[in-house]
CSV table of C-alpha atoms in Angstrom, one decimal:
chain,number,residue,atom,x,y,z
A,1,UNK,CA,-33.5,1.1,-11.7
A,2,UNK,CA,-31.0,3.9,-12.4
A,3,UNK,CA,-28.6,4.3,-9.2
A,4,UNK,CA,-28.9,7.5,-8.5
A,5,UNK,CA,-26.1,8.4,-5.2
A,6,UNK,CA,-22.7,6.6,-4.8
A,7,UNK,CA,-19.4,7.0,-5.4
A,8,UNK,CA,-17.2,6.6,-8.7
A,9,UNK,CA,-13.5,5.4,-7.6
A,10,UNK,CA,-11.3,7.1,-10.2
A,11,UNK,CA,-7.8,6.9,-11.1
A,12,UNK,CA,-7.0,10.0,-11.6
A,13,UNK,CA,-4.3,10.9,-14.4
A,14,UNK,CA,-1.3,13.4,-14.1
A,15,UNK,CA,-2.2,17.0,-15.5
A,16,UNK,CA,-5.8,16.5,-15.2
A,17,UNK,CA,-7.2,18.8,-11.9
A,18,UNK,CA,-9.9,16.9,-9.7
A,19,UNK,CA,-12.2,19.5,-11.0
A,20,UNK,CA,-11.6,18.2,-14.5
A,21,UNK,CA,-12.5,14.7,-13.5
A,22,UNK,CA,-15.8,16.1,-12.2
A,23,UNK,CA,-16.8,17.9,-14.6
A,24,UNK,CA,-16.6,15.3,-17.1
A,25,UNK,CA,-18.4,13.2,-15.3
A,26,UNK,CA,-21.2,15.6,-14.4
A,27,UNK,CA,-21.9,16.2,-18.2
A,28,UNK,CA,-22.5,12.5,-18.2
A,29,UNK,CA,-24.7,11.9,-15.1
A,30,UNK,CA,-26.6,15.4,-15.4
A,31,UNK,CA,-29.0,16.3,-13.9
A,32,UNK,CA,-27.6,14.7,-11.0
A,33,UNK,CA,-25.3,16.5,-8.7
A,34,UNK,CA,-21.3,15.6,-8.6
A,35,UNK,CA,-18.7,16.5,-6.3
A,36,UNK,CA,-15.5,15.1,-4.5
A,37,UNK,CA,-13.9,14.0,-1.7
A,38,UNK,CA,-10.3,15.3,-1.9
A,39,UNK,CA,-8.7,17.3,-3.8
A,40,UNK,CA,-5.6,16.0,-5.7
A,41,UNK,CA,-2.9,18.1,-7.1
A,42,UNK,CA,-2.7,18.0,-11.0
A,43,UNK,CA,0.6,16.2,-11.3
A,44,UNK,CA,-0.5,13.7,-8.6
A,45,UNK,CA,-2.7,10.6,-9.5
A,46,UNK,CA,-4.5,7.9,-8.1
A,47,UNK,CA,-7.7,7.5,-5.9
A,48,UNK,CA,-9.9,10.6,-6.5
A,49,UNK,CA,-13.3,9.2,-5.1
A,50,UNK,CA,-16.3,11.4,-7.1
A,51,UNK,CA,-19.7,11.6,-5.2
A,52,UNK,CA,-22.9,11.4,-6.9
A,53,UNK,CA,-26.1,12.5,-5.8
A,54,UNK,CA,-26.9,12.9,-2.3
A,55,UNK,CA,-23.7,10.9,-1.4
A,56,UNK,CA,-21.9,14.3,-1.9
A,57,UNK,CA,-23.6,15.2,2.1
A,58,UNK,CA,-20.7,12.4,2.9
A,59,UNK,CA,-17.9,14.9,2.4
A,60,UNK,CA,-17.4,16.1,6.3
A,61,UNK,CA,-17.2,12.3,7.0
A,62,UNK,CA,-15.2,10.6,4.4
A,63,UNK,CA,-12.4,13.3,5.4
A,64,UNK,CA,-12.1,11.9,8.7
A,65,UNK,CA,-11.3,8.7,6.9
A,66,UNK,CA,-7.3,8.2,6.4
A,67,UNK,CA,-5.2,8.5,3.4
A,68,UNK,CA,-1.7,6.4,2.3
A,69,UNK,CA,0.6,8.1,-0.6
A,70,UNK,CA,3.8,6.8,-2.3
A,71,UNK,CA,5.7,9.8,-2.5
A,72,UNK,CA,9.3,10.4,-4.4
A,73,UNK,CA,11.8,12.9,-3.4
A,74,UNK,CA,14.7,14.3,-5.1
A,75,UNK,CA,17.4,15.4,-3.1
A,76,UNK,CA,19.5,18.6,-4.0
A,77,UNK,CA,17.1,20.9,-5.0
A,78,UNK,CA,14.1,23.0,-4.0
A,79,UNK,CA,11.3,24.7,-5.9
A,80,UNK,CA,8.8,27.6,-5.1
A,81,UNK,CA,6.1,24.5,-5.3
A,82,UNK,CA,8.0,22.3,-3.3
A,83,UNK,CA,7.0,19.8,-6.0
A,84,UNK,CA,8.5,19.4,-10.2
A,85,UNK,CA,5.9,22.0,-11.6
A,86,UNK,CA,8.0,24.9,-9.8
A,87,UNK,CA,10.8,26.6,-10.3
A,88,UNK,CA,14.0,26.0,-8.8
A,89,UNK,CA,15.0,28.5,-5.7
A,90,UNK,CA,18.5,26.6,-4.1
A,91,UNK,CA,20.5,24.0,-4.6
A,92,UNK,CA,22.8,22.2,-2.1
A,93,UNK,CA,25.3,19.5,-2.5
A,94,UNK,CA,24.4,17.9,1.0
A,95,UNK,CA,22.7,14.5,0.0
A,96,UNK,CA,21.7,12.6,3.1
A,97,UNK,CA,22.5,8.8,3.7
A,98,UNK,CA,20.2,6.2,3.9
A,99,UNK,CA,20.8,5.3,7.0
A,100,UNK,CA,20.6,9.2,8.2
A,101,UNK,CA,16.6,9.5,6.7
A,102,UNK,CA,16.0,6.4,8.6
A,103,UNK,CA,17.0,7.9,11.6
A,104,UNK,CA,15.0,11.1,11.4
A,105,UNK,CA,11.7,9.1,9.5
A,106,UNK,CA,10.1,8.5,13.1
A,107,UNK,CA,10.2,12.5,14.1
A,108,UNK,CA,7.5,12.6,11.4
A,109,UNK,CA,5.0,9.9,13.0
A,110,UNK,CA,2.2,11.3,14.6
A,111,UNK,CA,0.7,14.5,15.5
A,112,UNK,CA,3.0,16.8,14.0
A,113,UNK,CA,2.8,20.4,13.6
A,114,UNK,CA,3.0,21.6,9.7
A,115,UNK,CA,3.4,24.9,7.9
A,116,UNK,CA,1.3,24.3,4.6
A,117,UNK,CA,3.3,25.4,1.3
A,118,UNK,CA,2.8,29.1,0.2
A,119,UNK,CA,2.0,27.3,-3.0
A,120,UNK,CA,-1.6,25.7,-1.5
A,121,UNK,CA,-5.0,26.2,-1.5
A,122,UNK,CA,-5.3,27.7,1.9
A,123,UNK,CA,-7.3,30.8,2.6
A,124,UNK,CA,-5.6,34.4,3.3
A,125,UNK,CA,-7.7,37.0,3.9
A,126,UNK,CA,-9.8,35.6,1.4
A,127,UNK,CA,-7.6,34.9,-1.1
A,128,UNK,CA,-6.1,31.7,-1.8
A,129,UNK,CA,-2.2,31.3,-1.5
A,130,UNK,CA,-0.8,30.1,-4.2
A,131,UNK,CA,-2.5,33.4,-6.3
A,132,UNK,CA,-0.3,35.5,-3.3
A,133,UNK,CA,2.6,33.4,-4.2
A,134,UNK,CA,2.4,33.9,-7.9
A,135,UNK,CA,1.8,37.9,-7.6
A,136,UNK,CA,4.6,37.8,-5.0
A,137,UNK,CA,2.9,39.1,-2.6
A,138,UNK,CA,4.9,38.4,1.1
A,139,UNK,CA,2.6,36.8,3.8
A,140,UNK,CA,3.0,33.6,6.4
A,141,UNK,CA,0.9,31.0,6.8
A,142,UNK,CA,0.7,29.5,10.5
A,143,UNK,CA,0.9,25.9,11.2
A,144,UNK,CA,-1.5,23.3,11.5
A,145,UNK,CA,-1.7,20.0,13.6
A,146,UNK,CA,-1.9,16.9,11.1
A,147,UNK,CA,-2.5,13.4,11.6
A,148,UNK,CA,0.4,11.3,10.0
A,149,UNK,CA,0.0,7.5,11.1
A,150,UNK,CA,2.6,5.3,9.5
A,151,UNK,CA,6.1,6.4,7.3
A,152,UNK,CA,7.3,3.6,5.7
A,153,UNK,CA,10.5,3.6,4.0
A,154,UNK,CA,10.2,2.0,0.4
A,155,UNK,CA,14.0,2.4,-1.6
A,156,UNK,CA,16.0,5.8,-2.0
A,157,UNK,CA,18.7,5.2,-5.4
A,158,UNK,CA,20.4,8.0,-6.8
A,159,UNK,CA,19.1,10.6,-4.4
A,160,UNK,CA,15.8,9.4,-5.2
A,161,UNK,CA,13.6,8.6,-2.5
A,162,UNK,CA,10.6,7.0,-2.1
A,163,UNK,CA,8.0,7.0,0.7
A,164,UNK,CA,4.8,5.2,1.6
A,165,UNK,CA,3.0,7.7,3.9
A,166,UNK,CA,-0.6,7.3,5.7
A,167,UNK,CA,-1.5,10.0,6.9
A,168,UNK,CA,-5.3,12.1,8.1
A,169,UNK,CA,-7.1,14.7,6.1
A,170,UNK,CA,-5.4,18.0,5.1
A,171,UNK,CA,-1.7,16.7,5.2
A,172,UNK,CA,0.5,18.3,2.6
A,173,UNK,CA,2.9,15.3,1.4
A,174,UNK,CA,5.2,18.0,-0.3
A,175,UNK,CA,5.9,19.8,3.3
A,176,UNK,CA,6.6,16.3,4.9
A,177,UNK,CA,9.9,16.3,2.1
A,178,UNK,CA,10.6,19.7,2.9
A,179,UNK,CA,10.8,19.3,6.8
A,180,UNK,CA,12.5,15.9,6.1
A,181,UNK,CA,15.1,17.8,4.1
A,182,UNK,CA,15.4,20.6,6.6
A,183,UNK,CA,16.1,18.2,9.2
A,184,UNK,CA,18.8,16.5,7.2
A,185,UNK,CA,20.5,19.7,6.3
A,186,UNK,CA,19.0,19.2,2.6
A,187,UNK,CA,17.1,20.5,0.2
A,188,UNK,CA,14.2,17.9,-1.6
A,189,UNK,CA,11.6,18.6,-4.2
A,190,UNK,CA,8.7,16.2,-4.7
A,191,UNK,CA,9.1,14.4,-8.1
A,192,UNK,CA,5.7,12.0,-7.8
A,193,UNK,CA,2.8,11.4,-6.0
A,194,UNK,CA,0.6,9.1,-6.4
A,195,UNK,CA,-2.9,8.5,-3.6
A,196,UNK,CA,-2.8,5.1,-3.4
A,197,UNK,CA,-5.6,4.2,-1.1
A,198,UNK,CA,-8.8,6.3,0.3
A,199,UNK,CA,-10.3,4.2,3.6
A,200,UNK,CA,-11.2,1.2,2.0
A,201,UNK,CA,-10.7,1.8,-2.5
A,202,UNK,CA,-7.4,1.0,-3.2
A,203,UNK,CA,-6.2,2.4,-6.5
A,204,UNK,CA,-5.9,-1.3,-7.8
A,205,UNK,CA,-9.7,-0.6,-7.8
A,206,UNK,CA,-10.4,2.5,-9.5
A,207,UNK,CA,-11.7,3.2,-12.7
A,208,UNK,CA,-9.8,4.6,-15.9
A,209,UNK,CA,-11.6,8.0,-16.6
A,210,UNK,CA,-10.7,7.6,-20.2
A,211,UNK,CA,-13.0,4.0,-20.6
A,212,UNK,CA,-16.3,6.1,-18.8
A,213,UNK,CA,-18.8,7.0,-21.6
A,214,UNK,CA,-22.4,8.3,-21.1
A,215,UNK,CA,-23.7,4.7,-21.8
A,216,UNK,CA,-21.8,2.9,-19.1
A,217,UNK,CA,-21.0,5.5,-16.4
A,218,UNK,CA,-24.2,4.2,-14.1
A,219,UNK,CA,-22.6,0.8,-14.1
A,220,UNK,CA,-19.7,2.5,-12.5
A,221,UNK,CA,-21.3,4.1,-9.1
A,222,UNK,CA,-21.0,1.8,-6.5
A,223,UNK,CA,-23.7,2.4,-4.2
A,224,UNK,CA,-24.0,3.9,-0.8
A,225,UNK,CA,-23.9,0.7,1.3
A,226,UNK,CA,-20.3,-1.1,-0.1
A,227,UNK,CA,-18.2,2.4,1.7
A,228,UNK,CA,-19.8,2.8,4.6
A,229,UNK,CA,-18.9,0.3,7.3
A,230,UNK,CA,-21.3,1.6,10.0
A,231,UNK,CA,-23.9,-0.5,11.9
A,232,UNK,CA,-27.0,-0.5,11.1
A,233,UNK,CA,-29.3,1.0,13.6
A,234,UNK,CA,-32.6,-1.3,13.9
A,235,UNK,CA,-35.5,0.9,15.4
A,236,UNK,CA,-39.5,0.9,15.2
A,237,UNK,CA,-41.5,2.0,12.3
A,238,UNK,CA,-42.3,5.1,14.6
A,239,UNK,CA,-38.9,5.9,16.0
A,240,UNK,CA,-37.6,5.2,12.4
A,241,UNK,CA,-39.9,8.2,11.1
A,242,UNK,CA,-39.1,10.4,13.7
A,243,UNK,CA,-35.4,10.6,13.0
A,244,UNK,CA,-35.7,11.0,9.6
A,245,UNK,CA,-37.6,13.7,10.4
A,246,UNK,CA,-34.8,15.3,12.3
A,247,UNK,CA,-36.3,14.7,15.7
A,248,UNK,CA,-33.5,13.9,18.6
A,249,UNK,CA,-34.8,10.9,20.5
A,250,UNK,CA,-33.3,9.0,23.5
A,251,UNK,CA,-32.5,5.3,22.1
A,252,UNK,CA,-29.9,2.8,24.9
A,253,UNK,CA,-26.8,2.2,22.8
A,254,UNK,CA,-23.3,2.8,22.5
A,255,UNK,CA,-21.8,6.3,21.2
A,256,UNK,CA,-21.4,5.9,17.2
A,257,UNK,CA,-22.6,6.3,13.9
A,258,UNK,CA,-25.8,3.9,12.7
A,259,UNK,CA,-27.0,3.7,9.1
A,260,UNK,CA,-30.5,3.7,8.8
A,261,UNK,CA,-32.0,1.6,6.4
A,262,UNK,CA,-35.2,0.6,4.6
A,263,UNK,CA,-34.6,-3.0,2.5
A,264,UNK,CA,-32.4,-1.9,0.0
A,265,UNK,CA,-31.3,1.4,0.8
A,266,UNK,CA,-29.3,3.2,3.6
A,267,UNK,CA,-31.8,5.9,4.3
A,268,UNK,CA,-29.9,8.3,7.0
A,269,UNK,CA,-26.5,8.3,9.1
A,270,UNK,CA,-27.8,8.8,12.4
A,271,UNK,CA,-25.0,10.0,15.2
A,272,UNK,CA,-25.6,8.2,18.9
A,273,UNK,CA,-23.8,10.4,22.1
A,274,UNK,CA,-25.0,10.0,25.8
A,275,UNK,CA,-27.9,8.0,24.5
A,276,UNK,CA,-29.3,11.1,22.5
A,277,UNK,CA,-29.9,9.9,19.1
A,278,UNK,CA,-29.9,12.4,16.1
A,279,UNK,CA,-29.9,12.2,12.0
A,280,UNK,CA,-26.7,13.5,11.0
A,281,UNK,CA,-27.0,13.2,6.9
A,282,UNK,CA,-29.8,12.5,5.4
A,283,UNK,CA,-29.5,10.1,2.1
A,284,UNK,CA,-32.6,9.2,1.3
């Protein structure tokens, strides 16, 4: 039988947008509906995961799930981007130490408050920055609580340096250099990034876009039930029915998420608070 929902682990290559990716794919697996779960810069590569079918109704909670980077900066520069596609705006001749970037790398663990680049997809007014930025159009963008759960220091040769960040949904990696920098009396533009893990797919996983073909991209999905780790709920025939009906219903166990499941197939993601039972996304 023809899977029809899952995801499709890509690696995505540098200069190709996320939306290119999906939309090669969805001219091979039309009629069925495509999406993603991430957005990745174009000169960025690595894990782009690309939903299929009615696993695109996982979006709200695969971005809960967290996110690890390896991320090189070049000190003595900055650009408009922040990043290697912009254009230079100041130089300095202030290149931290290594021991100095170690010292300031644990100011950036946790929940830190960040101002996204102007250069970003974020929402002003309705119009999205970065087309502000290009028209030069002045405005400010307020700061936003992230998530940032590890820094690891990897090697930093000839002003070079390179991070290993894991981080939550929504971080912008090329603001972490730029605060970095700021702190360190420096100026750093981010020269790679690549998205090395997504939750559980690990780029040493993913596919090569350039191999998919319309004759083997169905071997590719992986289905529903090897990406989502939750338990599965066991229930009645009756009470089954009823929640994938959408009714709430009072079932004894603890707070969570439950798959709900027929033999083969994860049917439902049903969310348990207080006892009260409820189908959150429907997958059948």
């Amino acid at each position: 039988m023809m899977k029809n929902k899952g995801i499709i682990a890509i690696n995505k290559p540098s200069g190709w947008t996320s939306f290119d990716v999906v939309n090669k794919l969805k001219y091979m697996l039309k009629p069925l509906k495509t999406g993603h779960l991430g957005t990745l810069d174009p000169m960025a590569t690595g894990v782009l995961l690309v939903t299929v079918g009615k696993a695109t109704k996982l979006f709200d909670l695969m971005q809960k799930k967290k996110k690890t980077y390896l991320a090189q900066f070049t000190f003595g520069y900055e650009t408009d981007t922040l990043d290697s596609t912009g254009v230079v705006m100041s130089t300095t001749d202030i290149i931290p130490t290594e021991k100095q970037i170690k010292q300031v790398l644990p100011m950036f663990i946790g929940k830190i408050s960040q101002i996204p680049p102007k250069y970003s997809a974020k929402s002003i007014n309705g119009a999205r920055a970065y087309s502000l930025a290009r028209q030069n159009i002045d405005f400010e963008l307020k700061p936003k609580v992230v998530d940032i759960y590890d820094i690891r220091f990897v090697s930093y040769i000839n002003k070079i340096l390179t991070l290993s960040i894991e981080c939550g949904s929504g971080t912008y990696i090329r603001a972490i250099g730029r605060d970095l920098a700021e702190k360190l009396n420096s100026k750093v533009t981010m020269t790679s990034l690549v998205r090395t893990k997504v939750d559980k797919f690990s780029i040493e996983n993913c596919q090569d876009i350039h191999e998919i073909n319309r004759d083997n991209v169905f071997d590719r999905i992986l289905p529903i039930q090897e990406f989502i780790d939750y338990p599965t709920l066991k229930v009645d025939a009756e009470t089954h029915n009823k929640l994938l009906n959408g009714q709430k219903l009072q079932i004894n166990k603890n707070d969570g998420v439950y798959q709900l499941k027929d033999d083969a197939d994860t049917l439902a993601l049903v969310e348990i608070h207080e006892n009260q039972a409820k189908m959150s996304v429907f997958l059948g």
